[in-house]
Coordinates of C-alpha atoms in Angstrom, one line a residue:
M1 CA 7.3 232.3 177.5
A2 CA 5.4 235.6 176.9
D3 CA 2.1 233.8 176.7
R4 CA 2.3 232.2 180.1
D5 CA 0.3 233.3 183.1
P6 CA 2.6 235.6 185.1
E7 CA 1.4 234.0 188.4
I8 CA 2.4 230.6 187.1
T9 CA 5.6 231.8 185.6
S10 CA 6.7 233.3 188.9
Q11 CA 6.4 229.9 190.6
L12 CA 8.1 227.8 187.9
G13 CA 10.8 225.5 189.4
E14 CA 9.3 225.6 192.9
D15 CA 7.4 222.3 192.8
R16 CA 8.9 219.2 194.4
S17 CA 8.0 215.5 194.6
E18 CA 6.0 214.1 197.5
G19 CA 7.9 212.1 200.0
I20 CA 10.7 213.0 202.4
S21 CA 12.9 215.8 201.0
W22 CA 16.6 215.9 200.8
A23 CA 16.6 218.7 203.4
E24 CA 14.5 216.5 205.8
L25 CA 16.9 213.6 205.3
M26 CA 19.9 215.7 206.1
A27 CA 18.2 217.0 209.3
S28 CA 17.5 213.4 210.3
D29 CA 21.0 211.9 209.6
S30 CA 22.5 210.3 212.6
V31 CA 25.7 212.4 212.1
P32 CA 25.3 216.1 211.3
P33 CA 26.1 216.7 207.5
P34 CA 28.5 219.4 206.3
Q35 CA 26.8 222.6 205.4
F36 CA 27.4 222.2 201.7
L37 CA 25.1 219.2 201.7
R38 CA 22.4 221.2 203.3
D39 CA 22.5 224.5 201.4
E40 CA 20.2 224.4 198.3
S41 CA 21.5 226.0 195.2
Y42 CA 18.7 226.1 192.6
T43 CA 17.9 228.8 190.0
Y44 CA 15.1 228.5 187.6
R45 CA 16.6 228.8 184.0
G46 CA 13.5 228.9 181.8
S47 CA 11.3 226.2 180.2
D48 CA 12.0 226.7 176.5
P49 CA 12.7 223.5 174.4
I50 CA 16.2 222.4 173.3
P51 CA 16.6 222.0 169.5
A52 CA 16.9 218.3 168.6
E53 CA 19.5 219.1 166.0
R54 CA 22.0 219.7 168.8
Y55 CA 22.2 215.9 169.2
T56 CA 22.0 214.8 165.5
S57 CA 23.7 217.5 163.4
E58 CA 27.3 217.2 162.1
E59 CA 27.2 221.0 161.7
F60 CA 26.6 221.4 165.4
A61 CA 29.2 218.8 166.3
K62 CA 31.7 220.9 164.2
L63 CA 30.8 224.0 166.2
E64 CA 31.5 222.0 169.4
R65 CA 34.9 221.0 168.0
E66 CA 35.8 224.5 167.0
R67 CA 34.2 226.7 169.7
M68 CA 33.9 224.6 172.8
W69 CA 36.3 221.6 173.2
P70 CA 39.6 223.6 172.7
Y71 CA 38.7 226.1 175.5
V72 CA 37.4 223.8 178.3
W73 CA 39.3 221.8 180.9
Q74 CA 39.0 218.1 179.9
F75 CA 39.5 215.2 182.3
A76 CA 42.3 213.2 180.7
A77 CA 43.8 210.8 183.2
R78 CA 44.4 209.9 186.9
E79 CA 47.8 210.5 188.5
E80 CA 48.2 206.7 189.3
E81 CA 48.1 206.0 185.5
L82 CA 51.5 207.6 185.1
P83 CA 53.3 207.4 188.5
E84 CA 56.9 207.4 187.4
P85 CA 59.0 209.7 185.2
G86 CA 58.7 208.6 181.6
D87 CA 55.2 207.1 182.1
F88 CA 52.8 208.5 179.6
V89 CA 49.1 208.3 178.7
V90 CA 47.5 208.8 175.3
F91 CA 44.4 211.0 175.5
E92 CA 42.1 211.4 172.4
N93 CA 39.0 213.5 172.1
A94 CA 37.1 215.5 169.5
G95 CA 39.6 215.0 166.7
R96 CA 42.7 215.7 168.8
S97 CA 45.3 213.4 170.2
F98 CA 47.6 214.2 173.1
I99 CA 50.4 212.6 175.1
L100 CA 50.5 213.2 178.8
S101 CA 54.0 212.5 180.1
R102 CA 55.4 212.5 183.6
Q103 CA 58.6 214.5 184.0
D104 CA 61.6 214.0 186.1
D105 CA 60.5 216.6 188.6
G106 CA 57.1 215.0 189.0
S107 CA 55.2 217.5 186.9
I108 CA 53.1 216.4 183.9
R109 CA 53.3 217.8 180.4
A110 CA 50.7 217.4 177.7
F111 CA 51.6 217.8 174.0
H112 CA 50.0 217.0 170.6
N113 CA 50.6 213.4 169.6
V114 CA 51.4 214.2 166.0
C115 CA 54.8 214.0 164.2
L116 CA 55.7 217.4 162.8
H117 CA 57.1 215.8 159.7
R118 CA 54.3 213.8 157.9
G119 CA 51.7 213.8 160.6
R120 CA 51.8 210.2 162.0
K121 CA 50.6 209.7 165.5
L122 CA 53.7 209.1 167.7
R123 CA 51.9 206.7 170.0
T124 CA 48.7 204.8 170.0
E125 CA 48.9 203.2 173.4
D126 CA 50.0 204.2 177.0
G127 CA 53.5 203.2 178.1
H128 CA 56.9 204.4 179.2
A129 CA 59.4 206.4 177.1
D130 CA 62.0 209.1 177.6
T131 CA 61.9 209.9 173.9
F132 CA 59.1 209.7 171.3
T133 CA 60.4 208.5 168.0
C134 CA 58.0 208.5 165.0
P135 CA 57.7 204.9 163.6
F136 CA 57.4 206.4 160.1
H137 CA 60.7 208.3 159.5
A138 CA 62.3 208.4 163.0
F139 CA 61.8 212.1 163.8
S140 CA 62.2 212.2 167.6
W141 CA 61.2 214.3 170.6
N142 CA 62.1 214.2 174.3
K143 CA 59.5 213.5 177.0
D144 CA 59.2 217.2 177.7
A145 CA 58.1 217.9 174.1
S146 CA 61.4 219.4 173.1
F147 CA 62.8 218.3 169.7
N148 CA 65.5 215.6 169.8
K149 CA 66.7 214.7 166.4
M150 CA 65.8 213.8 162.8
P151 CA 67.5 211.5 160.2
C152 CA 68.8 213.0 157.0
E153 CA 69.0 216.4 158.5
W154 CA 70.8 217.7 155.4
D155 CA 67.5 217.5 153.5
F156 CA 65.6 219.8 155.9
P157 CA 67.6 223.1 156.0
H158 CA 64.2 224.9 156.2
L159 CA 63.4 223.2 159.6
K160 CA 65.0 225.0 162.5
K161 CA 65.5 222.8 165.6
D162 CA 64.4 225.6 168.0
K163 CA 61.0 225.7 166.1
M164 CA 60.4 221.9 166.2
D165 CA 59.1 221.4 169.7
L166 CA 55.7 219.7 169.9
P167 CA 52.8 222.0 170.6
Q168 CA 51.7 221.8 174.2
A169 CA 48.4 222.0 176.0
E170 CA 47.8 223.4 179.5
V171 CA 47.8 220.9 182.3
G172 CA 45.8 221.1 185.6
R173 CA 45.9 218.7 188.5
W174 CA 43.4 218.3 191.3
Q175 CA 42.9 215.5 193.8
G176 CA 44.6 212.9 191.6
Y177 CA 42.7 214.0 188.5
V178 CA 44.7 215.3 185.5
F179 CA 43.1 217.8 183.1
I180 CA 44.2 219.4 179.9
R181 CA 43.1 222.5 178.1
E182 CA 44.1 222.8 174.4
E183 CA 44.1 226.6 174.2
S184 CA 45.7 228.6 177.0
G185 CA 43.9 231.3 178.9
G186 CA 40.7 231.5 180.8
P187 CA 39.9 230.4 184.4
S188 CA 42.4 228.3 186.3
L189 CA 41.4 224.7 187.0
E190 CA 40.4 225.5 190.6
E191 CA 38.3 228.4 189.4
Y192 CA 36.7 226.3 186.7
L193 CA 35.8 223.5 189.1
A194 CA 34.4 225.6 192.0
P195 CA 32.8 224.6 194.3
L196 CA 34.2 221.1 193.9
P197 CA 37.6 221.7 195.5
E198 CA 35.8 222.9 198.7
H199 CA 33.3 220.1 198.8
F200 CA 35.8 217.3 197.9
K201 CA 38.3 218.3 200.7
R202 CA 36.4 215.9 202.9
W203 CA 36.4 213.0 200.4
R204 CA 40.1 213.2 199.4
H205 CA 40.2 211.5 196.1
D206 CA 43.9 212.0 196.0
E207 CA 44.0 209.1 198.5
C208 CA 42.2 206.9 196.1
A209 CA 43.2 204.7 193.1
T210 CA 41.5 203.5 190.0
V211 CA 40.5 199.9 190.7
M212 CA 38.3 199.5 187.6
H213 CA 38.2 201.3 184.3
V214 CA 35.8 200.4 181.5
A215 CA 35.0 202.3 178.3
K216 CA 32.3 201.5 175.8
E217 CA 31.2 202.7 172.4
V218 CA 27.5 203.8 172.7
P219 CA 25.0 204.2 169.8
S220 CA 24.0 207.8 170.7
N221 CA 25.3 211.3 170.8
W222 CA 27.6 212.0 173.7
K223 CA 25.1 214.5 175.1
V224 CA 22.2 212.1 174.9
C225 CA 24.3 209.5 176.8
M226 CA 25.6 212.0 179.4
E227 CA 22.2 213.6 180.1
A228 CA 20.8 210.1 180.8
F229 CA 23.0 210.1 183.9
M230 CA 22.1 213.6 185.0
E231 CA 18.8 212.9 186.6
A232 CA 17.4 210.1 188.8
W233 CA 13.7 210.1 188.1
H234 CA 14.0 207.7 185.1
T235 CA 14.6 205.0 187.8
I236 CA 10.8 204.4 188.0
V237 CA 10.6 202.8 184.6
T238 CA 14.3 202.1 183.6
H239 CA 15.6 200.7 186.9
P240 CA 12.5 199.5 188.8
Q241 CA 14.6 197.1 190.9
L242 CA 16.2 200.1 192.6
L243 CA 13.0 201.7 193.8
P244 CA 12.8 199.9 197.2
F245 CA 15.9 201.7 198.5
T246 CA 16.3 204.7 196.2
G247 CA 14.7 208.2 196.7
D248 CA 14.5 208.8 193.0
S249 CA 12.1 211.7 192.4
N250 CA 12.8 213.3 195.8
A251 CA 16.5 213.7 195.0
A252 CA 18.1 217.1 195.1
Y253 CA 19.3 219.0 192.0
W254 CA 21.6 222.0 192.4
T255 CA 23.7 224.1 190.1
W256 CA 26.6 226.6 190.6
G257 CA 27.6 229.1 187.9
D258 CA 28.2 227.8 184.4
N259 CA 30.3 224.6 185.0
V260 CA 29.2 222.6 188.1
N261 CA 26.0 220.9 189.2
V262 CA 25.1 217.9 191.4
N263 CA 22.3 215.3 191.8
L264 CA 22.0 214.1 195.4
V265 CA 20.2 210.8 195.4
P266 CA 19.4 209.2 198.7
F267 CA 19.7 205.5 199.3
G268 CA 18.3 203.5 202.2
V269 CA 14.9 205.0 201.7
M270 CA 12.0 203.9 199.6
S271 CA 11.0 205.7 196.4
P272 CA 7.9 207.9 196.6
H273 CA 6.5 205.8 193.8
I274 CA 6.2 202.8 196.2
Q275 CA 2.9 203.1 198.0
E276 CA 3.6 200.4 200.6
G277 CA 6.8 198.7 201.4
Q278 CA 7.7 195.6 203.3
G279 CA 9.6 197.1 206.2
E280 CA 13.1 198.5 207.0
Q281 CA 14.8 195.1 206.7
W282 CA 13.3 194.7 203.2
I283 CA 15.0 198.0 202.2
V284 CA 18.4 196.7 203.3
D285 CA 17.9 193.3 201.6
E286 CA 17.0 194.9 198.3
F287 CA 19.9 197.4 198.7
I288 CA 22.3 194.5 199.0
K289 CA 20.9 192.7 195.9
Y290 CA 20.9 195.6 193.5
N291 CA 23.1 198.5 194.7
G292 CA 26.0 198.5 192.2
R293 CA 28.4 200.3 194.6
S294 CA 28.2 197.7 197.3
S295 CA 31.6 196.7 198.7
D296 CA 31.1 193.1 197.6
N297 CA 32.1 194.3 194.1
Y298 CA 35.6 194.9 195.4
D299 CA 35.7 192.2 198.1
P300 CA 33.9 189.1 196.9
D301 CA 34.5 187.2 200.2
A302 CA 32.4 189.6 202.3
D303 CA 29.4 191.8 202.0
P304 CA 29.5 194.3 204.9
M305 CA 26.1 195.7 204.1
K306 CA 24.4 192.4 204.9
I307 CA 23.0 193.5 208.3
E308 CA 20.0 193.0 210.5
V309 CA 18.2 196.3 211.1
P310 CA 17.8 196.8 214.9
E311 CA 14.3 197.1 216.4
G312 CA 13.0 200.7 216.1
Q313 CA 15.8 201.8 213.8
K314 CA 15.5 203.0 210.2
A315 CA 17.3 201.1 207.4
R316 CA 19.2 204.2 206.4
E317 CA 20.5 204.8 209.9
A318 CA 21.5 201.1 210.4
L319 CA 23.3 201.1 207.0
G320 CA 25.1 204.4 207.8
N321 CA 26.3 203.1 211.2
R322 CA 27.6 199.9 209.7
M323 CA 29.4 201.5 206.8
R324 CA 31.2 204.1 209.1
E325 CA 32.6 201.1 211.0
V326 CA 33.5 199.2 207.8
Y327 CA 35.3 202.1 206.1
T328 CA 37.2 202.9 209.2
A329 CA 38.4 199.3 209.5
Q330 CA 39.1 198.9 205.7
T331 CA 41.0 202.2 205.2
G332 CA 42.6 203.1 208.5
Y333 CA 41.0 206.5 208.3
D334 CA 38.5 207.6 211.0
H335 CA 35.0 207.8 209.4
S336 CA 33.1 208.5 212.6
D337 CA 32.2 212.1 211.4
A338 CA 31.0 210.8 208.0
T339 CA 27.3 211.5 207.6
D340 CA 24.9 208.8 206.3
A341 CA 24.8 210.6 202.9
E342 CA 28.5 210.3 202.5
V343 CA 28.7 206.6 203.1
L344 CA 25.5 205.6 201.3
D345 CA 24.2 208.1 198.7
A346 CA 24.8 208.9 195.1
L347 CA 26.4 212.3 195.3
V348 CA 26.8 212.8 191.5
Y349 CA 28.6 215.9 190.5
N350 CA 29.0 217.1 186.9
V351 CA 31.6 219.5 185.5
F352 CA 31.1 221.0 182.1
P353 CA 31.4 219.5 179.6
A354 CA 31.8 215.8 180.3
F355 CA 33.3 214.9 183.7
A356 CA 31.2 213.4 186.5
P357 CA 32.9 212.3 189.8
W358 CA 30.8 210.9 192.6
G359 CA 31.4 212.4 196.1
G360 CA 31.4 210.6 199.5
F361 CA 33.5 208.0 201.1
M362 CA 32.2 204.9 199.3
P363 CA 34.1 203.5 196.3
N364 CA 33.5 206.4 194.0
I365 CA 32.2 206.1 190.4
V366 CA 33.7 208.5 187.9
Y367 CA 32.0 209.0 184.5
S368 CA 33.3 210.8 181.4
W369 CA 32.1 211.0 177.8
K370 CA 33.6 211.8 174.4
P371 CA 32.0 212.4 171.0
G372 CA 32.3 209.5 168.5
A373 CA 33.2 209.5 164.9
T374 CA 29.7 210.7 164.0
P375 CA 27.1 212.6 166.1
D376 CA 25.3 209.3 166.5
T377 CA 28.0 207.6 168.6
C378 CA 30.1 208.3 171.6
I379 CA 32.5 206.8 174.1
M380 CA 31.4 206.5 177.7
E381 CA 34.1 205.7 180.3
V382 CA 33.4 204.5 183.9
R383 CA 36.0 204.3 186.6
I384 CA 35.7 203.1 190.1
L385 CA 38.0 204.8 192.7
A386 CA 38.7 203.0 196.0
R387 CA 40.5 204.5 199.0
V388 CA 44.0 203.2 199.5
K389 CA 44.6 202.0 203.1
K390 CA 46.3 204.6 205.2
G391 CA 50.1 204.4 205.0
E392 CA 50.1 202.2 201.9
P393 CA 51.4 203.4 198.5
I394 CA 48.9 204.2 195.8
P395 CA 49.0 201.3 193.3
H396 CA 49.1 201.7 189.6
A397 CA 45.7 202.2 188.0
A398 CA 43.8 199.3 186.7
P399 CA 44.1 199.0 182.9
R400 CA 41.2 200.2 180.7
K401 CA 38.9 197.6 179.2
F402 CA 37.2 198.7 176.0
L403 CA 33.9 197.4 174.9
R404 CA 32.8 197.7 171.2
L405 CA 29.5 198.9 170.0
D406 CA 28.2 195.3 169.8
Q407 CA 29.3 194.4 173.3
K408 CA 27.4 194.8 176.6
W409 CA 28.5 196.5 179.8
T410 CA 27.8 193.1 181.5
E411 CA 30.8 191.7 179.6
A412 CA 33.0 193.7 182.0
A413 CA 32.5 191.4 184.9
E414 CA 34.5 193.7 187.2
L415 CA 31.6 196.2 187.2
G416 CA 29.4 193.8 189.1
G417 CA 25.8 195.0 189.4
L418 CA 26.6 198.3 187.8
G419 CA 26.9 196.5 184.4
D420 CA 23.2 195.4 184.6
V421 CA 22.1 199.0 185.5
F422 CA 24.1 200.5 182.6
E423 CA 22.6 198.0 180.2
Q424 CA 19.1 199.1 181.3
D425 CA 20.2 202.7 180.4
M426 CA 21.6 201.4 177.0
D427 CA 18.2 200.0 176.2
N428 CA 16.9 203.6 175.9
L429 CA 19.8 205.4 174.2
P430 CA 19.7 204.1 170.6
F431 CA 16.0 204.7 170.4
V432 CA 16.4 208.2 171.8
Q433 CA 19.0 208.9 169.1
Q434 CA 16.7 207.5 166.4
G435 CA 13.7 209.5 167.8
L436 CA 15.6 212.7 167.7
H437 CA 16.4 212.2 164.0
A438 CA 12.7 211.4 163.4
S439 CA 11.2 214.1 165.5
K440 CA 8.4 216.1 163.8
N441 CA 8.7 219.3 165.9
G442 CA 12.5 219.0 166.4
E443 CA 12.2 219.9 170.1
V444 CA 13.3 218.4 173.4
Q445 CA 11.4 219.4 176.6
L446 CA 12.9 219.5 180.1
G447 CA 11.5 219.5 183.6
N448 CA 12.1 222.7 185.5
Y449 CA 13.7 221.0 188.6
Q450 CA 14.6 217.4 188.0
E451 CA 16.3 218.3 184.7
I452 CA 17.9 221.6 185.8
R453 CA 21.4 220.1 185.4
I454 CA 20.7 219.4 181.7
R455 CA 19.3 222.9 181.3
Q456 CA 22.5 224.4 182.9
F457 CA 24.7 222.2 180.6
Q458 CA 22.8 223.4 177.5
D459 CA 22.9 227.0 178.6
T460 CA 26.7 226.8 179.0
M461 CA 27.1 225.0 175.7
T462 CA 25.2 227.8 174.1
K463 CA 27.6 230.4 175.6
Y464 CA 30.6 228.6 174.1
I465 CA 29.0 228.2 170.7
A466 CA 28.1 231.9 170.7
G467 CA 31.6 233.0 171.8
E468 CA 30.4 234.3 175.2
L469 CA 32.7 231.8 176.9
G470 CA 36.0 230.4 175.7
G471 CA 38.3 232.0 173.2
W472 CA 36.3 231.8 169.9
K473 CA 35.4 235.1 168.4
D474 CA 32.9 235.9 165.6
G475 CA 34.6 236.0 162.2
Q476 CA 37.5 233.8 163.4
A477 CA 38.8 231.5 160.7

């Protein structure tokens, strides 16, 4: 950056798209928004390119496995997936396999899913068990990871029972989400997630349940796939059907510290890329047809967003008013203080490295990503959380549907319109991955504002690889 004009450099990151800004939208919302949806949090982080090898190199993937994944909090499950003592979930990522097991006192323990005899996985699917017995030779452990028994004990005088407990990982719980950290130490989960705990107090994801859960193998690096969901301005060419009701390039992009960022994408307004629309009713009609989060995905007998816009009213205000009424009636919770943004918009948070819950009061999308068997593949998971009606018990989570590499998101019919949107994203990803391998200059360029979340993610990744964050130290075996 030394060769750049100092006057230009001092202004980098200050430019914004034409059209109504996020701040102007918040000021015009019919219900005053909470302060955290108004306070911009942007810091220019430089304009240097990202090395393409970060997405293609097995050597870099190995550094991630050694220096990053063991030291970060990883989203592993939702509470409603293991509601009763003895319920367990198998969580696998980056070459490790864990069992998350509900204990008699309601706590959750996480331990390595590997028999300490000959190394077989103890479980390959979720289920219920008070003991975990290896199917190979019947070594057995209790659901709290303590050693239970072994056959032919006479042949193992060198194995001491008090040294045979399964290795455990740290467990953190927040708003119904269950996280694990393989290596102990470092910031608490609440510290790591900040400012999410403060923001999500209003949205109370602990009152929600997983009503859909779909995972798919994707032909790209996990970072390529994840970064495709960290900015909205690709809508103009990748999702053109969304432009009539989506403020794509005038969305807000904010970051906090090393771990957390957000993309605030307004709905119910036209994209700045549309020069002339067809009126406020047209915005609503297009929103109904193509918005993947519409309530008709979850209640096929009714579409509460199908409204007539009153004379002199904006589509966004009319939709906001309607959805406040609908969510109050559907859930039993008073939504009269919910701002238009909280019942309409894509409030897409990301937590390093690979957890992305949507905020607000609508049915919430939750993304997560895992590296695949090679740097050229990954697993993307999509959940939909819906608020459970006040006073009713939280139901068991919907089972996960897994889509192979050769299947399409649209084969998961429960995703509704989201499946079509995801398929449009998938049309890009394999060719991004191929292009990164073929790149002559080996560089990836980023925008200063609309791709600041990607920049923050890459900065944090660099800190883990260098040992500035996490527990890895130079010279460590």
